[in-house]
Coordinates of C-alpha atoms and ligand atoms in Angstrom, one line a residue:
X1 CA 18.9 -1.8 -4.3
X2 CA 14.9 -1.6 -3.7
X3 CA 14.0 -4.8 -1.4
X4 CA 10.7 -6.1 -3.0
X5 CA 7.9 -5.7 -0.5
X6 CA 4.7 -7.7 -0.8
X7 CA 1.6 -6.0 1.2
X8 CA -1.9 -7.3 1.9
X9 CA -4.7 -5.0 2.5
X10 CA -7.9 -6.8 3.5
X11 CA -10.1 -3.8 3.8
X12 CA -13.1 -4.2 5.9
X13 CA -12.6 -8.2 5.8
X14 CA -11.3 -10.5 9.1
X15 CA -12.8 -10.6 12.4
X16 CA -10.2 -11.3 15.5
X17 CA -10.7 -14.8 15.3
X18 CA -9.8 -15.0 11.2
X19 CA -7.5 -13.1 12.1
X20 CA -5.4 -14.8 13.9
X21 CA -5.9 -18.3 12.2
X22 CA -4.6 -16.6 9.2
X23 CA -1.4 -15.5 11.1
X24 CA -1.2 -19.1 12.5
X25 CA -1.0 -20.1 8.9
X26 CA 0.9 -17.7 7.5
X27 CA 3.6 -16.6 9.7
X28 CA 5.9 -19.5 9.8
X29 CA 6.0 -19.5 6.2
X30 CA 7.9 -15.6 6.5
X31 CA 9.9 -16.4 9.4
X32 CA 12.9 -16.7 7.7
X33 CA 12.1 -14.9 4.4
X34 CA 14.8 -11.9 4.4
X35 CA 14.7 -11.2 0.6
X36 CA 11.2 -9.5 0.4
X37 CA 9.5 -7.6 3.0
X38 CA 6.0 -8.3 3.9
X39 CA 3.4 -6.1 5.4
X40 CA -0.2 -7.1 6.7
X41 CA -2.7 -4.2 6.9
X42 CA -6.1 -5.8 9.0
X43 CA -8.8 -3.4 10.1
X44 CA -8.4 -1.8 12.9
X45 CA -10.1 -3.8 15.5
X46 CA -7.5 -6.7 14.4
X47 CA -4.8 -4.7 14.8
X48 CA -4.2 -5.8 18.6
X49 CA -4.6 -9.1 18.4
X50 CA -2.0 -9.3 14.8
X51 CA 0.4 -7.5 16.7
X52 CA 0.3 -9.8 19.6
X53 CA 0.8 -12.9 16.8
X54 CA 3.1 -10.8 14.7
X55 CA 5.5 -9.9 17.5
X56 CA 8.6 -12.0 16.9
X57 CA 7.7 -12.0 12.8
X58 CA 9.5 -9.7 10.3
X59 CA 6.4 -9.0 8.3
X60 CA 5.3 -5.7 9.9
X61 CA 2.1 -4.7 10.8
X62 CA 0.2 -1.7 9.0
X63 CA -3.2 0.1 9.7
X64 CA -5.8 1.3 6.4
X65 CA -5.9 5.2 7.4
X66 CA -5.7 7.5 10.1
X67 CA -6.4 10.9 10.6
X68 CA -4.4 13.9 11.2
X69 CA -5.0 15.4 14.1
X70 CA -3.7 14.1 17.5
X71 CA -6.6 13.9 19.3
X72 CA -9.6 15.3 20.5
X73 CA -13.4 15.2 19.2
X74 CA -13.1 13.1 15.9
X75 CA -15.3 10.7 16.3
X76 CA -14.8 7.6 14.5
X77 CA -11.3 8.7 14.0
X78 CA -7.8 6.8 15.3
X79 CA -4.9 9.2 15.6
X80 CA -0.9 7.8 14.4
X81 CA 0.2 7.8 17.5
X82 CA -2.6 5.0 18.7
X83 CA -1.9 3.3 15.7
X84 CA 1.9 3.0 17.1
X85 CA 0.3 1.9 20.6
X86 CA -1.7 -0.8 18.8
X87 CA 1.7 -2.3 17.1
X88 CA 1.8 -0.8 13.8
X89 CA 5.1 0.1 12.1
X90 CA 2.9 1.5 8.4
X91 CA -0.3 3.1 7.2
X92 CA -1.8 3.0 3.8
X93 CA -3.1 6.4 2.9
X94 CA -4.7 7.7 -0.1
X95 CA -6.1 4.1 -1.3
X96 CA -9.0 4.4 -4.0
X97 CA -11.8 3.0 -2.0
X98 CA -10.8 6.1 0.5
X99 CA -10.7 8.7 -2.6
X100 CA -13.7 7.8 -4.5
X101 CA -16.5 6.2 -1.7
X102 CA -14.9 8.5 1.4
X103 CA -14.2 11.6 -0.8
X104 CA -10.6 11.6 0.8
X105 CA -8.8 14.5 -1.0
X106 CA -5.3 15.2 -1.8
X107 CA -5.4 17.7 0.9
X108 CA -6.8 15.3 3.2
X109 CA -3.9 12.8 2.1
X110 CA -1.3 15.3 2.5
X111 CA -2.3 15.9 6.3
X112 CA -3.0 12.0 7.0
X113 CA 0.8 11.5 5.6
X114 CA 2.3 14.1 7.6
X115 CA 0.9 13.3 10.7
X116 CA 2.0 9.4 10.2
X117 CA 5.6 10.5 9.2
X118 CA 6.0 12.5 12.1
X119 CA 4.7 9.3 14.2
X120 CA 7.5 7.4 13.0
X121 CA 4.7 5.3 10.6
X122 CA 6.1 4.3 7.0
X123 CA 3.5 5.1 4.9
X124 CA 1.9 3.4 1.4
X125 CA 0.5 6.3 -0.5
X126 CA -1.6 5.2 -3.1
X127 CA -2.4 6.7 -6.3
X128 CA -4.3 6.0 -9.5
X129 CA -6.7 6.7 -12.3
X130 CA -10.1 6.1 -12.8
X131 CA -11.4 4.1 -16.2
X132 CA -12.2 7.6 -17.9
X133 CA -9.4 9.3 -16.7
X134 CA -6.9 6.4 -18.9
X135 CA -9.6 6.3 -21.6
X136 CA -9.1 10.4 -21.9
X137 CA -5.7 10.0 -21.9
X138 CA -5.3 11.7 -18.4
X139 CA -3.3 9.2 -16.4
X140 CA -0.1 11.2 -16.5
X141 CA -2.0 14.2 -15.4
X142 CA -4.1 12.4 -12.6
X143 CA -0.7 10.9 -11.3
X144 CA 1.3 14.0 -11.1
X145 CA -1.6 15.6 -9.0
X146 CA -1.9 13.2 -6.8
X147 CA 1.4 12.9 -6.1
X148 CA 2.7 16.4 -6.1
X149 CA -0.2 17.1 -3.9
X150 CA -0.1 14.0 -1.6
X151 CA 3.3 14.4 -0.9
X152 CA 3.7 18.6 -0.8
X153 CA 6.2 19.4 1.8
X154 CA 7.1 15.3 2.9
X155 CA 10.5 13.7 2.5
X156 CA 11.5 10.9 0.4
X157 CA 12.4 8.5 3.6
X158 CA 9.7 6.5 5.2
X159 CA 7.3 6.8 1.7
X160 CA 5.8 3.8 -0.5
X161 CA 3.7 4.9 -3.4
X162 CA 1.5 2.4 -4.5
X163 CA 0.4 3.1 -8.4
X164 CA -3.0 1.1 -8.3
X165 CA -5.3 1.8 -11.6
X166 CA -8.8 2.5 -10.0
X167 CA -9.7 0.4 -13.4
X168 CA -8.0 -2.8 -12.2
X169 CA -9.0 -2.7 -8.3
X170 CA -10.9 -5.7 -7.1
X171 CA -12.1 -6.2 -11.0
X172 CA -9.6 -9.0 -12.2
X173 CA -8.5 -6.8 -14.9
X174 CA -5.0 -6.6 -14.2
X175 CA -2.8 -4.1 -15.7
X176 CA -0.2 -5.7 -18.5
X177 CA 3.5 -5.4 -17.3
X178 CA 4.3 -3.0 -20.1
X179 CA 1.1 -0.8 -19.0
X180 CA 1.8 -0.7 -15.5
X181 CA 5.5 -0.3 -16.1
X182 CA 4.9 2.9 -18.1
X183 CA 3.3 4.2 -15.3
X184 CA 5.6 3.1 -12.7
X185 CA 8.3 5.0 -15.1
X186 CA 6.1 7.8 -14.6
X187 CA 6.0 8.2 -10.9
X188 CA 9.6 7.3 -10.5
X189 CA 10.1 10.3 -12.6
X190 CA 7.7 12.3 -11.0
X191 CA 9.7 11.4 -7.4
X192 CA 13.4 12.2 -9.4
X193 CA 11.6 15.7 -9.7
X194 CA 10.7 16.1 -6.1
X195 CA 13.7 14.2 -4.3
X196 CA 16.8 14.3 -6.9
X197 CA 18.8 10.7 -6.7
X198 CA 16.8 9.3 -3.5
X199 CA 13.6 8.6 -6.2
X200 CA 15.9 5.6 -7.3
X201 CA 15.6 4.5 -3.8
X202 CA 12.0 4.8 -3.5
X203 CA 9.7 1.8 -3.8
X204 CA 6.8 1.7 -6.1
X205 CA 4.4 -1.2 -5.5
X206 CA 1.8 -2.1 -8.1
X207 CA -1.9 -3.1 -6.8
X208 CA -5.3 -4.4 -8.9
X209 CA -5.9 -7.8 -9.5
X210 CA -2.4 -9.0 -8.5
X211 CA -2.7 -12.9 -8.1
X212 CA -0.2 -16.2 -8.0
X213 CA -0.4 -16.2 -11.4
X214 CA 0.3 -12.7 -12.9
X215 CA 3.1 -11.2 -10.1
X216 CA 6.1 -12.7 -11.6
X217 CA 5.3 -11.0 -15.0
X218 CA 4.8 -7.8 -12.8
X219 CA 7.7 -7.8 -10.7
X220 CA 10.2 -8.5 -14.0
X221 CA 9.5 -5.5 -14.9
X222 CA 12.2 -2.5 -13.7
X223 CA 10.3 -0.1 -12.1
X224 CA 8.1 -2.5 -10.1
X225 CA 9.1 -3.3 -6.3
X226 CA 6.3 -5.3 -4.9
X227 CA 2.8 -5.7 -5.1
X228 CA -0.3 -4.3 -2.8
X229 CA -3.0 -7.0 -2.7
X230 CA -6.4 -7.3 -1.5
X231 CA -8.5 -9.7 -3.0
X232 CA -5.6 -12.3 -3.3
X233 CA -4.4 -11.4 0.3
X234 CA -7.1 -12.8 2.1
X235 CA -6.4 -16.3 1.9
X236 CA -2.8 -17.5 3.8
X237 CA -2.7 -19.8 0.9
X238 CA -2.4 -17.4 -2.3
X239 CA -0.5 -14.8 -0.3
X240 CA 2.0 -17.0 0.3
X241 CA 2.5 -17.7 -3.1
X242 CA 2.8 -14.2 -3.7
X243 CA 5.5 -13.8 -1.4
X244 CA 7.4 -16.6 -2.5
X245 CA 6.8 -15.3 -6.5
X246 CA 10.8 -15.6 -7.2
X247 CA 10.6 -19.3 -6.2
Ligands
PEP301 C1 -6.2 -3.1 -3.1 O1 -7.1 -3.3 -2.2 O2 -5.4 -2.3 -2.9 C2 -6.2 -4.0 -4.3 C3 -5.3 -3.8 -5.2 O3 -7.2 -4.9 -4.4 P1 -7.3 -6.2 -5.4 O4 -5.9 -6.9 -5.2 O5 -8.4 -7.1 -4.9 O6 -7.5 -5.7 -6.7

């Protein structure tokens, strides 16, 4: 049985201060939600003070990124284990923005992953296609790259993969159930490959354009476990609609 799990990722959005008036908002409204897990990814410099909010919550805190190495002359760069110091139990690696403006490779990924897995930090890996890629007919080929690439050498436990069409990102074109579904059949096959039985057990979250209106339609669909939001994240108002989509 996959728990549904609801995540928000406000990219480079919230100072301290938004920041905790959203968790003022928002948190009572999870306190006692056990049926779906929730996960709040703020930039970094939010991290401290959502932590400090998020303490007695069960929606778990999560960073954007980190690098790989431990520590040492990276500048600009936050290591997993000071994620873990600032409060976070996750990481999202390998999300699109990351890919396509950073130039974040799967090689890249595959280090950032390890180094959070070995920290302890569950981690949603992201993948997806670009617009041309789909329109080439290339999805299934993009997808198995990314994933048998971002996840060479990993183990199932303490992996998310987040299928998020670069196509329907932040552009209110989400993808149809049946579209998404077919792709989320996909990548659960793709994990049955790699991991035997455990891919069964192995959430896959949908992201792009998820909003109040179109996540039930999503979630009904089998292979779907939960949603990765930004735009819709950002206000305590829609997200908590989102989490509450079964009621
Ligand atoms: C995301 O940032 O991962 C995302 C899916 O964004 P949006 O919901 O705004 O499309």
């Amino acid at each position: 049985m996959r728990k549904p799990l609801i995540a928000a990722n406000w990219k480079m959005n919230k100072t301290i201060a938004e920041t905790q008036a959203f968790l003022d908002a928002f948190l009572p409204v999870v306190a006692d939600v056990s049926d779906v897990e929730v996960i709040i990814a703020p930039p970094f410099t939010s991290l401290t003070a959502a932590a400090e909010k998020m303490k007695s919550s069960p929606a778990k805190l999560s960073a954007q990124n980190v690098f790989h190495e431990e520590k040492g002359a990276f500048t600009g760069e936050v290591s997993a284990a000071m994620l873990i110091d600032a409060g976070c139990e996750a990481v999202i690696i390998g999300h699109s923005e990351r890919r396509h403006i950073l130039k974040e490779t799967d090689e890249a990924i595959n280090k950032k992953i390890k180094a959070a897995r070995a920290h302890g930090l569950e981690v949603i890996f992201c993948v997806g296609e670009l617009l041309a890629e789909r329109e080439a007919g290339k999805t299934n080929e993009v997808l198995r790259t990314q994933i048998t690439a971002g996840l060479a050498g990993i183990p199932a436990e303490g992996i998310v993969v987040a299928y998020e069409p670069v196509w329907a990102i932040g552009t209110g074109k989400t993808a149809s159930p049946e579209t998404a579904q077919e792709a989320h059949a996909f990548i659960r096959s793709l994990l049955a490959e790699k991991y035997g039985n455990a891919a069964q057990q192995l959430r896959i979250l949908y992201g792009g354009s998820v909003t109040p209106e179109n996540i039930a339609g999503l979630m009904a669909c089998p292979d779907i476990d939960g949603a990765l939001v930004g735009g819709a994240s950002l206000k305590p108002e829609s997200f908590m609609q989102l989490v509450q989509f079964k009621r």
